Short mmCIF file of C-alpha atoms in Angstrom, two decimals:
data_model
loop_
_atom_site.label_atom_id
_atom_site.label_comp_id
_atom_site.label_asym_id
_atom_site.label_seq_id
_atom_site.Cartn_x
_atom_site.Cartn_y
_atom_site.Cartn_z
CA UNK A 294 0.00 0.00 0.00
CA UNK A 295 1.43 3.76 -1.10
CA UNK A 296 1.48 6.25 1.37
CA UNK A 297 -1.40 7.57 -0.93
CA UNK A 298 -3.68 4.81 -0.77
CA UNK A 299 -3.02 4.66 3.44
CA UNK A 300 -4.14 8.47 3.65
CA UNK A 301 -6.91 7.46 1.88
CA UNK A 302 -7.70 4.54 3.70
CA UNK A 303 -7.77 6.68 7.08
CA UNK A 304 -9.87 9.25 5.77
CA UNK A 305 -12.79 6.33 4.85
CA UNK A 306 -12.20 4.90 8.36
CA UNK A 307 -12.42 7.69 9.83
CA UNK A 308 -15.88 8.97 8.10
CA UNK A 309 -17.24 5.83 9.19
CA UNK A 310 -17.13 6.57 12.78
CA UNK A 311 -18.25 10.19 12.44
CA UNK A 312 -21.45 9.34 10.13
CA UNK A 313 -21.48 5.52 11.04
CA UNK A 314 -22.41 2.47 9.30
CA UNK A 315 -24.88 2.19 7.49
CA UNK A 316 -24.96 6.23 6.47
CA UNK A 317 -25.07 7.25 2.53
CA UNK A 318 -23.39 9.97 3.38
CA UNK A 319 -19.46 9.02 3.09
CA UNK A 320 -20.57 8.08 -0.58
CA UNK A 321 -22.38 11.35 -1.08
CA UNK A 322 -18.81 13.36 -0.03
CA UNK A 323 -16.54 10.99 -1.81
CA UNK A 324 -19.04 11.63 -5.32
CA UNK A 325 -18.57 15.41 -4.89
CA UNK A 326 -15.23 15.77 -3.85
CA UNK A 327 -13.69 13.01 -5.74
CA UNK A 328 -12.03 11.38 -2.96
CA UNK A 329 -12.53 10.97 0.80
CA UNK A 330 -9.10 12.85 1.61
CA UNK A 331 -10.13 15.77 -0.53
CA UNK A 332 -13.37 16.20 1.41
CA UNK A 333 -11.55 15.94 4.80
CA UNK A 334 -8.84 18.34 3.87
CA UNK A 335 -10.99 21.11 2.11
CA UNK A 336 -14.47 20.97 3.32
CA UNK A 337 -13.63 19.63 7.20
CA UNK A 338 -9.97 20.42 7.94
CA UNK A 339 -9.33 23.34 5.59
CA UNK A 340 -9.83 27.40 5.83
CA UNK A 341 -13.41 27.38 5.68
CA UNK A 342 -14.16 24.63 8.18
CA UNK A 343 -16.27 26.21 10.34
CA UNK A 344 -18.41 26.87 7.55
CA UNK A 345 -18.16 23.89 5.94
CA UNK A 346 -18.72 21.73 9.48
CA UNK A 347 -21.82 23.96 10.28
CA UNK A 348 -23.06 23.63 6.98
CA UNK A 349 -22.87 19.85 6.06
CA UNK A 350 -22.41 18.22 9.34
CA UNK A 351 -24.81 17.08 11.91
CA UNK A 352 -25.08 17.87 15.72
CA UNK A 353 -23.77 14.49 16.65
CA UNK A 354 -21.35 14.40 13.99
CA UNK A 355 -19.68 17.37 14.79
CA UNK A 356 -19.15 16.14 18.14
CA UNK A 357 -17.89 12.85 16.76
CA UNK A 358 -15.29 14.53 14.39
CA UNK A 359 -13.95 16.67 17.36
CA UNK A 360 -13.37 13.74 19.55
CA UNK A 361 -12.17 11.28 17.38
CA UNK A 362 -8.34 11.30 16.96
CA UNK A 363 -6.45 10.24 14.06
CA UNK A 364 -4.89 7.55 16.18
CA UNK A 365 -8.27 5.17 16.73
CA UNK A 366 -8.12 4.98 12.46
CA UNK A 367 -4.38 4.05 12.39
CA UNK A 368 -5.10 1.60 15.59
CA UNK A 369 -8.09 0.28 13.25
CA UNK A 370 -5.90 -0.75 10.56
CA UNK A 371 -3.05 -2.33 12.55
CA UNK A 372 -5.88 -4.61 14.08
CA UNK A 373 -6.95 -5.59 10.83
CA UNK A 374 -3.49 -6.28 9.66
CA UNK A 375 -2.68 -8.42 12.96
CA UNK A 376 -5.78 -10.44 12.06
CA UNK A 377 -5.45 -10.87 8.31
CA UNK A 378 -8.42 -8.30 7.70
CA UNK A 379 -8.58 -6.55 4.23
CA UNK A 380 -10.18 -3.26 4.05
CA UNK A 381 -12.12 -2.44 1.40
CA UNK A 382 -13.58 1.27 0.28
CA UNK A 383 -15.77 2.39 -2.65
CA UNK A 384 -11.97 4.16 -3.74
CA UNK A 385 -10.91 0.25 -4.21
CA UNK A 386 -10.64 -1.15 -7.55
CA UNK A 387 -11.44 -4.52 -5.77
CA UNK A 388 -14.91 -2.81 -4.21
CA UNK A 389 -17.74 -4.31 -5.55
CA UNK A 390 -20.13 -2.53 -8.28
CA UNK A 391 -23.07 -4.04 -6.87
CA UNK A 392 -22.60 -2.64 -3.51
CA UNK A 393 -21.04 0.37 -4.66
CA UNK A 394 -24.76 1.42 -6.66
CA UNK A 395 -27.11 1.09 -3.23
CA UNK A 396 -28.29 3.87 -1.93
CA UNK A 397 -26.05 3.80 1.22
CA UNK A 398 -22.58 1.52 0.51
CA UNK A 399 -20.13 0.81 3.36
CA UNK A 400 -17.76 3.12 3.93
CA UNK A 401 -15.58 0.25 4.45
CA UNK A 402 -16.09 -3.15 4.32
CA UNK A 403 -13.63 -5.52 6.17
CA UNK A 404 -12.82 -8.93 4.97
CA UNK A 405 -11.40 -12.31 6.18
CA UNK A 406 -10.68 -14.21 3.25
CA UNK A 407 -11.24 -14.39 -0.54
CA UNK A 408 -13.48 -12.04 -2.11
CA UNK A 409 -15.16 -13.83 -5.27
CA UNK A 410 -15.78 -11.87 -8.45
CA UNK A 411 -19.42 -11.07 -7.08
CA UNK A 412 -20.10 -8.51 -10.38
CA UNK A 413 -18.85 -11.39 -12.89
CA UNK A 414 -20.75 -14.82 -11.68
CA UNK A 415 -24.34 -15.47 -10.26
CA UNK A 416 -24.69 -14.59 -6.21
CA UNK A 417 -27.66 -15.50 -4.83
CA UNK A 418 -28.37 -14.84 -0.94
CA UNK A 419 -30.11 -17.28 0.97
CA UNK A 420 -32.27 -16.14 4.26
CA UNK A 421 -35.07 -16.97 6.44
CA UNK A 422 -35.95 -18.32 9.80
CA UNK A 423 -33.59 -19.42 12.77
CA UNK A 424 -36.56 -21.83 13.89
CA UNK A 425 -37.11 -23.27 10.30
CA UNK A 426 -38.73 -26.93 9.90
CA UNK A 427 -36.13 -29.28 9.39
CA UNK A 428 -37.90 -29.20 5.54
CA UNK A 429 -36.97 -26.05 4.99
CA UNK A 430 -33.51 -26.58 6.36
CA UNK A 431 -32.95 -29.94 4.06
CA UNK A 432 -34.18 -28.68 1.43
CA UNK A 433 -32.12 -25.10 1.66
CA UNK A 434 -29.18 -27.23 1.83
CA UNK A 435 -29.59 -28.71 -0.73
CA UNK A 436 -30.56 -26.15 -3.22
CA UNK A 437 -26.95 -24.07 -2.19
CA UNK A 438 -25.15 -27.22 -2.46
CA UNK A 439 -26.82 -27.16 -6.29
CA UNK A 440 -25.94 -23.26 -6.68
CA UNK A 441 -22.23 -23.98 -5.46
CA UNK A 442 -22.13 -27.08 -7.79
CA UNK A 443 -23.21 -24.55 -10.74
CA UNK A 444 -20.23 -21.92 -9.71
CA UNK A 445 -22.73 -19.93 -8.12
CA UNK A 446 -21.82 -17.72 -4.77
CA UNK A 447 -24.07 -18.07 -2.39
CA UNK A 448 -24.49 -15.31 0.17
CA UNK A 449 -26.19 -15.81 3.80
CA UNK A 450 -25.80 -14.10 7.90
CA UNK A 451 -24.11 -16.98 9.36
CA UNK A 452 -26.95 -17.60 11.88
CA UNK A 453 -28.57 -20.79 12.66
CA UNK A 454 -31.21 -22.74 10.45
CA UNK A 455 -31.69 -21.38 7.16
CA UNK A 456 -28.11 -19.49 7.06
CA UNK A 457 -26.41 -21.98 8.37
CA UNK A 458 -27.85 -24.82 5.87
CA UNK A 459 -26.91 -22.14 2.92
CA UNK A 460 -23.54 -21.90 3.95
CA UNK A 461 -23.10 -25.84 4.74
CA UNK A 462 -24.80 -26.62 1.28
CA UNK A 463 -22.26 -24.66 -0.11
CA UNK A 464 -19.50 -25.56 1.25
CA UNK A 465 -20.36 -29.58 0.68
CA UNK A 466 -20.40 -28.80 -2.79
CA UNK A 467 -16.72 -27.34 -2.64
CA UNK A 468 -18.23 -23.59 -3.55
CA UNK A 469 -17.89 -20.87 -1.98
CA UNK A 470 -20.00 -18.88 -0.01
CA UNK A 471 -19.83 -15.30 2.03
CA UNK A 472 -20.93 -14.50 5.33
CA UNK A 473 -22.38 -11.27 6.35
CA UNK A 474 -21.76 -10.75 10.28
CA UNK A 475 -23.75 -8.31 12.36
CA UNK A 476 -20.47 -7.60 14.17
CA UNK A 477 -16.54 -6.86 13.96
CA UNK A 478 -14.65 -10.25 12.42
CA UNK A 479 -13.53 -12.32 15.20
CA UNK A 480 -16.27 -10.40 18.27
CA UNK A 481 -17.77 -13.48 19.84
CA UNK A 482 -20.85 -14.46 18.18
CA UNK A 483 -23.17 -17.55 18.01
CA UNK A 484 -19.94 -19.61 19.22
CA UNK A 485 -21.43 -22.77 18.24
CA UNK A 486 -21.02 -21.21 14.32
CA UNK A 487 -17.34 -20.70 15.16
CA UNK A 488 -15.74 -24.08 13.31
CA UNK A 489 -18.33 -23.23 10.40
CA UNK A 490 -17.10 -19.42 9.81
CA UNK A 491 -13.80 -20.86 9.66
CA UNK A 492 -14.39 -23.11 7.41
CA UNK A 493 -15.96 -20.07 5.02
CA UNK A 494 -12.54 -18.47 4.38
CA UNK A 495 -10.59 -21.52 4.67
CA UNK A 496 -12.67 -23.03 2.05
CA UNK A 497 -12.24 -20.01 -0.90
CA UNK A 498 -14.88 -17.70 0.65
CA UNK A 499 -14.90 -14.94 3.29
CA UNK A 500 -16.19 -13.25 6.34
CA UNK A 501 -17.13 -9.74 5.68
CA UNK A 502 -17.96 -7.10 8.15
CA UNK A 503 -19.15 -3.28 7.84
CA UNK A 504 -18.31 -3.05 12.13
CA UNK A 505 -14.75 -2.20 12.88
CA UNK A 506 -12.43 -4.31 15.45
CA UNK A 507 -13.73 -4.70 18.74
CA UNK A 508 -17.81 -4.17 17.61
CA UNK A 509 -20.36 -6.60 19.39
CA UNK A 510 -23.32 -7.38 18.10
CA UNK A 511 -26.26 -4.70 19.13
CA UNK A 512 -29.61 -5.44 17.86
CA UNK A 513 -29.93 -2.90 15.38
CA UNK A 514 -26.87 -3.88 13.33
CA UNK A 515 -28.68 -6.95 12.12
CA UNK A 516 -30.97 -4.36 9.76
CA UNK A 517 -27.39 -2.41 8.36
CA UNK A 518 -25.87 -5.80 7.51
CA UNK A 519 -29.09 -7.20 5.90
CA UNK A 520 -28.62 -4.45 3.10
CA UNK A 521 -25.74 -6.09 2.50
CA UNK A 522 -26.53 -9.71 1.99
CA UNK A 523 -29.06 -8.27 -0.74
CA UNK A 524 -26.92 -5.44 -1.95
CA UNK A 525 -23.95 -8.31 -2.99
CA UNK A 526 -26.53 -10.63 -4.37
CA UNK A 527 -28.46 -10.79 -7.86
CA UNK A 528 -31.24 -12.19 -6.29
CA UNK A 529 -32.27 -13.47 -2.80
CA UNK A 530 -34.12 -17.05 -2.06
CA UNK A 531 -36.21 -16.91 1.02
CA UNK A 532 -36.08 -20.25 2.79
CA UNK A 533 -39.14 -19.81 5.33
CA UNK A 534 -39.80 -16.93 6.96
CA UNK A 535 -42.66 -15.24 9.18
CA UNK A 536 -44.48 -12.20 8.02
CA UNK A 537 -42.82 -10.34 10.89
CA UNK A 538 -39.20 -11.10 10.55
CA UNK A 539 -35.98 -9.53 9.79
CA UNK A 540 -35.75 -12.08 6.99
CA UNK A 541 -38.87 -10.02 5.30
CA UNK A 542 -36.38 -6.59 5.96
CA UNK A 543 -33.66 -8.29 3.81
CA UNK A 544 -36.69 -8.75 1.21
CA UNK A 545 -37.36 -5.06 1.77
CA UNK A 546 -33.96 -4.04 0.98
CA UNK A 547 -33.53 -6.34 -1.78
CA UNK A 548 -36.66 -4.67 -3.21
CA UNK A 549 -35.21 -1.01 -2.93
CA UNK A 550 -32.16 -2.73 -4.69
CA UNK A 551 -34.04 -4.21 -7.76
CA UNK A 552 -33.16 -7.67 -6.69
CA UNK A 553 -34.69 -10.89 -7.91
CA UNK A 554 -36.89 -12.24 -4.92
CA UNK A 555 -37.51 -16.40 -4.97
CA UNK A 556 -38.95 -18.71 -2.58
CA UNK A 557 -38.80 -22.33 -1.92
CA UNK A 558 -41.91 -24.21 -2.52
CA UNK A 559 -44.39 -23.62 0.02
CA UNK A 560 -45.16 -26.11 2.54
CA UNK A 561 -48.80 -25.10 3.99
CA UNK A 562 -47.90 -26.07 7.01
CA UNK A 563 -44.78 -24.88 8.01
CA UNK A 564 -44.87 -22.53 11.28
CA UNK A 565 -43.74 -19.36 9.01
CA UNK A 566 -45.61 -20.20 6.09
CA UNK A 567 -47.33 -16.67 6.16
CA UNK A 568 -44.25 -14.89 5.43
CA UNK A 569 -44.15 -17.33 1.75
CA UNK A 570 -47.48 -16.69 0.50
CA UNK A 571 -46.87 -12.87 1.03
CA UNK A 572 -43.74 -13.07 -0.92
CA UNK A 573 -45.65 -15.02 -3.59
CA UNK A 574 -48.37 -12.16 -3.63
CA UNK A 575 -46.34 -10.00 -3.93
CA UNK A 576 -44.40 -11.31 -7.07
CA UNK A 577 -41.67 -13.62 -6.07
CA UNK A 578 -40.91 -16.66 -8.19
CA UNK A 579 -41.45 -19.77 -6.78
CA UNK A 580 -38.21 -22.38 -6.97
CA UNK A 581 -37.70 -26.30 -6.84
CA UNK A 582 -33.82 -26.53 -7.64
CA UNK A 583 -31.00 -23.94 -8.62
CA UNK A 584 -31.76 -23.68 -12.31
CA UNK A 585 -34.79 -22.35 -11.79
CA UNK A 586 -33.07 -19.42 -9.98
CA UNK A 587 -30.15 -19.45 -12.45
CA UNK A 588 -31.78 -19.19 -15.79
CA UNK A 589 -32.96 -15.62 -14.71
CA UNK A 590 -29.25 -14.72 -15.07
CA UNK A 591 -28.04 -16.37 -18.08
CA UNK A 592 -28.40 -13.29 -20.38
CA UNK A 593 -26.45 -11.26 -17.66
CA UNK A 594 -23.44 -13.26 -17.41
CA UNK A 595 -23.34 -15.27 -21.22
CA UNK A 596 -20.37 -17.34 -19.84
CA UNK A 597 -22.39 -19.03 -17.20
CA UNK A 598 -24.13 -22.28 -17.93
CA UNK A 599 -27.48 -23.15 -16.43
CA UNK A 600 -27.77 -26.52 -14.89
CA UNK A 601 -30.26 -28.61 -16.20
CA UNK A 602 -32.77 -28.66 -13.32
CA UNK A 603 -32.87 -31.64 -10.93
CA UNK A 604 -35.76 -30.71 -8.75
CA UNK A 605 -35.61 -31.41 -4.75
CA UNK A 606 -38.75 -33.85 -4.92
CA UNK A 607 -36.21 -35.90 -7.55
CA UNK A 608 -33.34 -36.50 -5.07
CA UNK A 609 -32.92 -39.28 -3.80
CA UNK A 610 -34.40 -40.37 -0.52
CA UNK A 611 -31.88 -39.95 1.62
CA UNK A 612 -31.48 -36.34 0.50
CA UNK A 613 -34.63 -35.20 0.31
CA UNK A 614 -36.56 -32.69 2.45
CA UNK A 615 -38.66 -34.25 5.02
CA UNK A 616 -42.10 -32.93 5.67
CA UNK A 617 -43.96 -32.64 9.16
CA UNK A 618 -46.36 -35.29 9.32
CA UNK A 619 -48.90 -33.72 10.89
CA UNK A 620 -49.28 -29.74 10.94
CA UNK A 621 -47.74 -28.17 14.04
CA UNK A 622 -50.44 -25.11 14.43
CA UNK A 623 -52.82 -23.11 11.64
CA UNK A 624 -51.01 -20.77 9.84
CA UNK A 625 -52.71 -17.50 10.66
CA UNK A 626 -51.49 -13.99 11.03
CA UNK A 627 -50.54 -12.67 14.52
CA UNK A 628 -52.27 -10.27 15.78
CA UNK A 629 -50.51 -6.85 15.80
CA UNK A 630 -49.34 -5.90 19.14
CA UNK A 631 -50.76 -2.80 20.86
CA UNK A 632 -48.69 0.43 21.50
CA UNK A 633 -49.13 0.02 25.09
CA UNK A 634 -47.14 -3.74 24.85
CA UNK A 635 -44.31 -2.28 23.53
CA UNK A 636 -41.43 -1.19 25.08
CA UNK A 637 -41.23 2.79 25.92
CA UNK A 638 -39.05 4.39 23.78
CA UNK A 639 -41.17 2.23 21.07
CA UNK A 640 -43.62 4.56 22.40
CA UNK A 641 -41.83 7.66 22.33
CA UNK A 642 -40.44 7.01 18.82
CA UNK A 643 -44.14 6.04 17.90
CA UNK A 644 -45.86 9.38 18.89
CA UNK A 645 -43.03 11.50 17.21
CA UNK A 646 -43.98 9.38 13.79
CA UNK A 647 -46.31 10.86 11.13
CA UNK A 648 -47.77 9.55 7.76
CA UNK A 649 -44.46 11.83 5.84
CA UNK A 650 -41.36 9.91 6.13
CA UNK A 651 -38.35 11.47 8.57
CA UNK A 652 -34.93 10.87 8.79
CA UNK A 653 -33.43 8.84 11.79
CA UNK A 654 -31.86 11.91 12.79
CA UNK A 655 -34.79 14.35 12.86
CA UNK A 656 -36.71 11.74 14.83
CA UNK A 657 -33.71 11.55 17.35
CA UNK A 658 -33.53 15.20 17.74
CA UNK A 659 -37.84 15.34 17.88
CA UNK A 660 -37.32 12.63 20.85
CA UNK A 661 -34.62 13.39 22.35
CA UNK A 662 -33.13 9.76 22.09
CA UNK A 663 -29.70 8.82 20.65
CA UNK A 664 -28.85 7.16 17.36
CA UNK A 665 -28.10 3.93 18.16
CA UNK A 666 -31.50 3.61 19.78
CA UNK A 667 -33.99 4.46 17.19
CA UNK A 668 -32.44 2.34 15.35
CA UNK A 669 -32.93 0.31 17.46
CA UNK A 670 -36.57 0.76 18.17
CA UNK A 671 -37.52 1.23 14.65
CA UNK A 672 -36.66 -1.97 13.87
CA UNK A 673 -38.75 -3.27 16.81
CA UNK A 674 -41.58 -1.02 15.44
CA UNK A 675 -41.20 -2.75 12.38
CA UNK A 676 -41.31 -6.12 13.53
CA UNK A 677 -44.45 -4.94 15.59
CA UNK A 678 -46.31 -3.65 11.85
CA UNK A 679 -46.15 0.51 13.70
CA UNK A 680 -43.84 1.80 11.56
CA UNK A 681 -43.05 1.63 7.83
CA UNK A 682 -39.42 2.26 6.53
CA UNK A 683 -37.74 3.73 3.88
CA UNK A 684 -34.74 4.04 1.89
CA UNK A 685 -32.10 6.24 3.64
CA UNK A 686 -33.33 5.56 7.03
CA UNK A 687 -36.18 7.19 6.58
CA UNK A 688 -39.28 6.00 9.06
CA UNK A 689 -43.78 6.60 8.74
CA UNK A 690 -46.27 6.01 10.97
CA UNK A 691 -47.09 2.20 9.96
CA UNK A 692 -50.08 1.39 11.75
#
């Protein structure tokens, strides 16, 4: 790396922490400037700062850019080079296209392994429930293990159930697969996963990471990193998944994105099968094996061959899905939960809503309550059907 590059570097690290991950607006300053060190040095650090730092900064960023020294960025990357961490930044040639056209791309992504050419080859993300029947599960595994056997990437959030039969499938198949963590590479997380994360990058793929060294999970970065499992992906298959679920947020995002949605075959019984038939109502393509995911990408990349399609129900026995027997409940919708059941600042954040979308930051400054937490509580407004979202975390009265 050129000293060039490093000052670079530090400048995207160090708009992270002032406008944090998730914002659009490191990508916004690095458009108009042309790089992240010329917006630093002219707008924030130069002649005119006070101007400038009045002018295009927020309350809370200001105060972040004042207390943040130049050392915590260089203390960043020495971490990531002890732990074999590449940093990547919409200034990389290496950064990907597909993340680097969302609305909001990471300011810098970290990464624990191989990158695949995501822009050149079919990725596909593969979501849904933590509690999925062990149908759902079977059969997700084997559908990746058919993507990977294709030269496919698949894409998943290294949690259990549905993510972790993605990445497994995968992986059995000798392919290679990505993991999206809702945490810094290496913060301790779902420990039983451990062996299997290894495995990702040891295998060909990677761990990748928009939370710097030393970042546990909170609850709200599951929502950030969720734009990313659709944001690297052509399409996203949804496993299982209840109306009310952060796997139906990932749809959402993919959505924004203009991402393919599938979903497997729907088993009427299955406890989530609510969150299916919306996703069929709403236009996704229903799937029995990988080609039927695949052939909606073999004009986009002409060097990729379609499988010929080997649908699950044509496995053979040992590998197929198995089906409940008898149905574990009715699949009806849950009632919505009253205001009143939620938690408080779910009220707070509720009353300061209104039918015209607001930013996160005008609703923290209408409520008085930090960053982190409405994010926080908008996602559990979310989950609760009170609040709708938008791109740009933007948030509306929901219901």
């Amino acid at each position: 790396m050129t000293a060039e590059e490093e000052r670079e570097l530090l400048y995207w690290l160090l708009a992270q922490q002032i406008f944090g991950c998730g914002s659009a607006q490191p990508m916004h300053f690095f458009q108009l400037y042309g790089s992240m060190a010329a917006f630093f040095e002219q707008a924030l650090f130069g002649p005119k700062r006070e101007l400038y730092r009045e002018t295009l900064l927020k309350k809370g960023e200001k105060s972040r850019l004042e207390s943040i020294r130049p050392e915590s960025c260089r203390k960043i990357l020495s971490q990531c080079q002890e732990q074999g961490i590449t940093l990547l930044t919409p200034a990389s040639p290496s950064f990907p296209d597909c993340l680097r056209h969302i609305a909001n791309p990471p300011a810098v992504l970290y990464c624990k392994g191989e990158l695949p050419p995501v822009d050149e080859i079919p990725t596909i993300a593969v979501v849904g429930s933590r509690k999925a029947s062990l149908g759902s599960v079977q059969a997700t595994r084997v559908l990746c293990r058919q993507l990977a056997e294709a030269g496919a990437v698949v894409v998943s959030g290294g949690a259990l159930g549905v993510d972790a039969a993605a990445h497994e499938g995968a992986l059995d198949a000798g392919g290679r697969t990505l993991c999206l963590l809702p945490c810094a590479i290496g913060a301790p997380y779902l420990s039983s996963k451990a062996k299997l994360r290894r495995r990702i990058f040891e295998q060909g793929g990677a761990l990748l990471s928009e939370f710097p060294p030393g970042t546990e999970v909170q609850k709200w970065h599951f929502d950030v990193r969720n734009r990313l499992i659709s944001g690297l992906s052509c399409g996203v298959l949804v496993s299982e998944a209840g109306v009310k679920s952060g796997t139906m947020l990932t749809v959402r995002h993919a959505t924004e994105q203009n991402r393919e949605v599938f979903t497997l075959l729907l088993d009427v019984w299955a406890k989530n099968a609510e969150g299916i038939l919306q996703l069929l109502w709403d236009g996704a393509k229903p799937v029995s094996c990988a080609a039927d995911i695949l052939t909606e990408y073999q004009g986009r990349f002409p060097a990729f061959r379609v499988p010929q399609r080997a649908p699950l129900s044509e496995m053979p026995p040992e590998e197929r899905p198995q089906a409940p027997t008898e149905p574990s409940s009715s699949p009806l919708k849950a009632a919505k939960p009253s205001i009143s059941a939620l938690s408080p600042g779910a009220q707070r954040l509720y009353g300061a809503l209104s039918a015209q979308p607001a930013t996160a930051e005008e609703l923290s400054y209408r409520t008085g309550l930090p960053m982190k937490e409405i994010l926080e509580i908008a996602l559990e407004l979310e989950l609760a059907g009170k609040l709708r979202s938008f791109s740009g975390r933007r948030y509306a009265k929901g219901g």
